[in-house]
C-alpha positions as a Python dict, from the first residue, in 0.01 Angstrom:
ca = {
    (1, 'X'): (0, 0, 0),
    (2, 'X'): (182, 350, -105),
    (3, 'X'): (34, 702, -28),
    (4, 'X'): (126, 1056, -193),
    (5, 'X'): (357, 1195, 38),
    (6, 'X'): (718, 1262, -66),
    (7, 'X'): (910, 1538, -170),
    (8, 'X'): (839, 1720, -489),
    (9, 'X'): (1015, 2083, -685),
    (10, 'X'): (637, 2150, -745),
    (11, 'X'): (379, 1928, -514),
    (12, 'X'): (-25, 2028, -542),
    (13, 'X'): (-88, 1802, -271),
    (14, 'X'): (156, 1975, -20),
    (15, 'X'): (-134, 2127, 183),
    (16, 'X'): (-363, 1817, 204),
    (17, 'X'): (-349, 1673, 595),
    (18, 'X'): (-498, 1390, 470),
    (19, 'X'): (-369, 1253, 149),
    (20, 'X'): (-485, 966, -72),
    (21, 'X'): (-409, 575, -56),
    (22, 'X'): (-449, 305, -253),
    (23, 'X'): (-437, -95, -244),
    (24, 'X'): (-200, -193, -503),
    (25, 'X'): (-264, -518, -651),
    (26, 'X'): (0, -807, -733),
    (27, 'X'): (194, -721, -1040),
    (28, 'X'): (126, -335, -1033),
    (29, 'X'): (321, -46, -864),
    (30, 'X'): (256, 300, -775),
    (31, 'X'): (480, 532, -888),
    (32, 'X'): (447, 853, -735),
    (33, 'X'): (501, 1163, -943),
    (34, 'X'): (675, 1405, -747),
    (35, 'X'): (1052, 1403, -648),
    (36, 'X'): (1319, 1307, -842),
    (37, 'X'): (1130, 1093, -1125),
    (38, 'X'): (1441, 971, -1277),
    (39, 'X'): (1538, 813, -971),
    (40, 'X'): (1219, 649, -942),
    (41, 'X'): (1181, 520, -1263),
    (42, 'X'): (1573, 317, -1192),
    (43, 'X'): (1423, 232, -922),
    (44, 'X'): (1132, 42, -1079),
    (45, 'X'): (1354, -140, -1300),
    (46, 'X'): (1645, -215, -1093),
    (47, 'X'): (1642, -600, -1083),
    (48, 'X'): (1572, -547, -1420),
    (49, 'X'): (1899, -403, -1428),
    (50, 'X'): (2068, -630, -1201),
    (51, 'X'): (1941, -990, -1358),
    (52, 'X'): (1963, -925, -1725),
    (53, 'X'): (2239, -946, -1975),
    (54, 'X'): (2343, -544, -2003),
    (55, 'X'): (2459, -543, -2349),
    (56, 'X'): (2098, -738, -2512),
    (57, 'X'): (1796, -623, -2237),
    (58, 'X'): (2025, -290, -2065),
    (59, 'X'): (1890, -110, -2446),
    (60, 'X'): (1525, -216, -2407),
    (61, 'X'): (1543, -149, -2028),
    (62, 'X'): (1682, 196, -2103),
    (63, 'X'): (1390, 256, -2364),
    (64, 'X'): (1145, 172, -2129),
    (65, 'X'): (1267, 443, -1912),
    (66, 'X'): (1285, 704, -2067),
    (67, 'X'): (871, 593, -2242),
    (68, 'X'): (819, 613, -1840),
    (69, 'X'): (994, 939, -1727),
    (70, 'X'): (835, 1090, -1979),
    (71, 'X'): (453, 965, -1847),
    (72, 'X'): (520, 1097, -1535),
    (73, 'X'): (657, 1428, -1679),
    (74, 'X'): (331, 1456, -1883),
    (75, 'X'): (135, 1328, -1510),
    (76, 'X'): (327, 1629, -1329),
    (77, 'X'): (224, 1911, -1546),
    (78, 'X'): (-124, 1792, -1521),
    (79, 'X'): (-130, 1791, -1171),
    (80, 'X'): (-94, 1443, -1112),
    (81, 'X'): (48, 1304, -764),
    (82, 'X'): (66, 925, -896),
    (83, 'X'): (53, 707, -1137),
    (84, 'X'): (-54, 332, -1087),
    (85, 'X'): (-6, 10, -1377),
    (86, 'X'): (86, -336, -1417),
    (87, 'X'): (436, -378, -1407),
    (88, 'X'): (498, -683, -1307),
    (89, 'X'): (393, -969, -1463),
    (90, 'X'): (334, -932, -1878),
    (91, 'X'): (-25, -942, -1972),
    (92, 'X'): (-122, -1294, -2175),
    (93, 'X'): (-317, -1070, -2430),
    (94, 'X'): (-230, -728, -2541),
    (95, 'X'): (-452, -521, -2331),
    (96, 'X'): (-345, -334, -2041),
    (97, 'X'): (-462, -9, -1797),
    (98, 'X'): (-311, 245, -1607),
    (99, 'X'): (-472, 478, -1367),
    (100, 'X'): (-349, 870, -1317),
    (101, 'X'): (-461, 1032, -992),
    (102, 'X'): (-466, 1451, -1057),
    (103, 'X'): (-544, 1709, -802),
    (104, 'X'): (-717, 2005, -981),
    (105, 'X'): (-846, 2343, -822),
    (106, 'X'): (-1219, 2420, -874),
    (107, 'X'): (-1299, 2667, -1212),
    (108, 'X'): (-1478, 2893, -965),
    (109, 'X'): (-1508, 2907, -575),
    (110, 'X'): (-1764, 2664, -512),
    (111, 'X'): (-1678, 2296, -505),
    (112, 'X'): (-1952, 2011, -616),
    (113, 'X'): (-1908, 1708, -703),
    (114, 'X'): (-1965, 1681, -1191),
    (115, 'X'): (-2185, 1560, -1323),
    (116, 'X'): (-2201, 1105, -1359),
    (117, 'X'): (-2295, 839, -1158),
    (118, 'X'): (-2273, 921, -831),
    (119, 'X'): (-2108, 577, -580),
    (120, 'X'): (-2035, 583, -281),
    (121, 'X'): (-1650, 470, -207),
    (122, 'X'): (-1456, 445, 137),
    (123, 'X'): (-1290, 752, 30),
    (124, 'X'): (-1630, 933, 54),
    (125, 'X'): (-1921, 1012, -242),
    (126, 'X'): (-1791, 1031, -568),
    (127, 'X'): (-1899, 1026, -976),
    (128, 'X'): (-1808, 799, -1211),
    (129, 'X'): (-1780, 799, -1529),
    (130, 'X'): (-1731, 535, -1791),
    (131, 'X'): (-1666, 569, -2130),
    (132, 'X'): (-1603, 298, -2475),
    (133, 'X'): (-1401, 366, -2787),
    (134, 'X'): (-1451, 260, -3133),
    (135, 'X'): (-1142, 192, -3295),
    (136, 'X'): (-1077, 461, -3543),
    (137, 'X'): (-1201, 407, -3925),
    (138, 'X'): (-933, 275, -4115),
    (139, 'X'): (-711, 184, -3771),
    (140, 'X'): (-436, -78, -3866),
    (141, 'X'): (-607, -345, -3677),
    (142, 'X'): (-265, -442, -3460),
    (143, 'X'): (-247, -129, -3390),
    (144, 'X'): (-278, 3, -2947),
    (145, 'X'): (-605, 188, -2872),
    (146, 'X'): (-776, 343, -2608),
    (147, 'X'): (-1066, 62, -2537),
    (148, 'X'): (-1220, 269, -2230),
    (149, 'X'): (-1161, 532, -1933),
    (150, 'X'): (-1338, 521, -1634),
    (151, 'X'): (-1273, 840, -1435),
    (152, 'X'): (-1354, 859, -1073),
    (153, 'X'): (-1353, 1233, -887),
    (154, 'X'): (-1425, 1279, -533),
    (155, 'X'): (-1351, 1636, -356),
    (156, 'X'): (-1056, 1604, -85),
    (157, 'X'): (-1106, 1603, 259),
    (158, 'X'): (-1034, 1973, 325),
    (159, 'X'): (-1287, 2050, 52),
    (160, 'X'): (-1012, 2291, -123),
    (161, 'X'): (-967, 2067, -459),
    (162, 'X'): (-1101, 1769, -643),
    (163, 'X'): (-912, 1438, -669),
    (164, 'X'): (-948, 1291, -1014),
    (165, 'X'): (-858, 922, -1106),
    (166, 'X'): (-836, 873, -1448),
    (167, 'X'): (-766, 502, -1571),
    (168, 'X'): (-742, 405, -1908),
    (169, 'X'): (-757, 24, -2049),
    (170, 'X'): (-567, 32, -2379),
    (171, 'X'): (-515, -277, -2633),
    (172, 'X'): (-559, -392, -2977),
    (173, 'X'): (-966, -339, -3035),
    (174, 'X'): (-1072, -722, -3097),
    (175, 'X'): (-1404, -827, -2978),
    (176, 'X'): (-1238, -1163, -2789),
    (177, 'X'): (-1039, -965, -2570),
    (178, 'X'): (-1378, -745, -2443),
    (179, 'X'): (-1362, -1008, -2127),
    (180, 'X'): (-978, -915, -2062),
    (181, 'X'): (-1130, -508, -2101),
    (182, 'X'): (-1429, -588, -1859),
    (183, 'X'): (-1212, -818, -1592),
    (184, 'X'): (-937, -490, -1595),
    (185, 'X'): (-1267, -238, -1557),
    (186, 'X'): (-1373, -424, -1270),
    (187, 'X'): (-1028, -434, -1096),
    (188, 'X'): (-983, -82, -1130),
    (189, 'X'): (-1341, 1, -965),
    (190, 'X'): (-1284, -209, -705),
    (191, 'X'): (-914, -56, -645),
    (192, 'X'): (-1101, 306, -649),
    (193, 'X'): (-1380, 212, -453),
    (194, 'X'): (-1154, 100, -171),
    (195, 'X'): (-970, 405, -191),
    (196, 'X'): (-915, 602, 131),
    (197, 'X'): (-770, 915, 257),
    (198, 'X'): (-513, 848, 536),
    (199, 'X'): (-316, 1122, 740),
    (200, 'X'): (-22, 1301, 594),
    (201, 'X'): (345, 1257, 672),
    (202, 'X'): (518, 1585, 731),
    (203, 'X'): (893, 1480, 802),
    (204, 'X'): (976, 1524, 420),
}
């Protein structure tokens, strides 16, 4: 189980006493977006680094890193705090998910909950939203597409900003792999829905 807390050179959830926390499933990590991202992202692949053969994998492995810093570099200016995906173990078919949780300030003063389905989490009430994707006319058919986001917002405890998870299940848009797209969906709810606020650490 990880939280938000950590040093950051630009951290929107500096002020929360109560920040947000997640159970991580098997074969997923959370990857938190502020501090030194580069460090984090060797981090995440260290055994990789330490088990395979440097001069085959060490390219790949390098690739892979840079694909990632990047991700969270693209998180960060969005306000993102963390970013959570399957790392672990390779997925059997090629569909996978990610989830990106943002904290964003409110367009004007007052702070409600948008417009969706409204469910009630252990993080507090929150809307949901769920969306599908056509592949796009004329798609190479191999090709990686976004296959559906479910976004999940919930205002944060201090009622100053809205926390925003936004997961998206990606993959190559075959009708046999819809199972593998609903089995991810319901993961990811049931990752959100348990989804708590827990109290900040301030020694960073």
């Amino acid at each position: 189980m990880k939280d938000a807390s950590g040093p950051t050179e630009v951290n929107p959830a500096a002020e929360l006493s109560r920040k947000p926390q997640m159970i991580v499933p098997p074969g997923w990590a959370w990857i938190p977006v502020q501090g030194n991202r580069r460090t984090t992202v060797r981090e995440l692949f260290r055994e990789a680094w330490e088990t395979a053969p440097r001069d085959s994998i060490g390219p790949f492995i390098h690739r892979l890193e840079e694909a990632m810093i990047q991700v969270l570099d693209e998180a960060s200016g969005a306000g993102g705090i963390a970013v959570v995906m399957p790392l672990g173990v390779p997925w059997q078919v090629p569909v996978s998910a990610s989830i990106a949780l943002s904290l964003l300030e409110p367009e004007s003063g007052e702070l409600k909950l948008p417009n969706g389905d409204g469910v009630q989490t252990d993080a507090g009430p929150a809307t949901r939203e769920i969306v599908d994707f056509e592949a796009p006319a004329g798609a190479d058919p191999e090709s990686l597409v976004v296959l559906r986001t479910i976004e999940t917002t919930w205002i944060t405890p201090e009622g100053g900003a809205y926390l925003l998870a936004s997961a998206t299940i990606s993959g190559i848009a075959v009708e046999d792999y819809r199972p593998i797209t609903d089995a991810l969906t319901t993961l990811i709810i049931t990752m959100l829905d348990a989804l708590t606020w827990e109290e900040a650490s301030h020694d960073a």
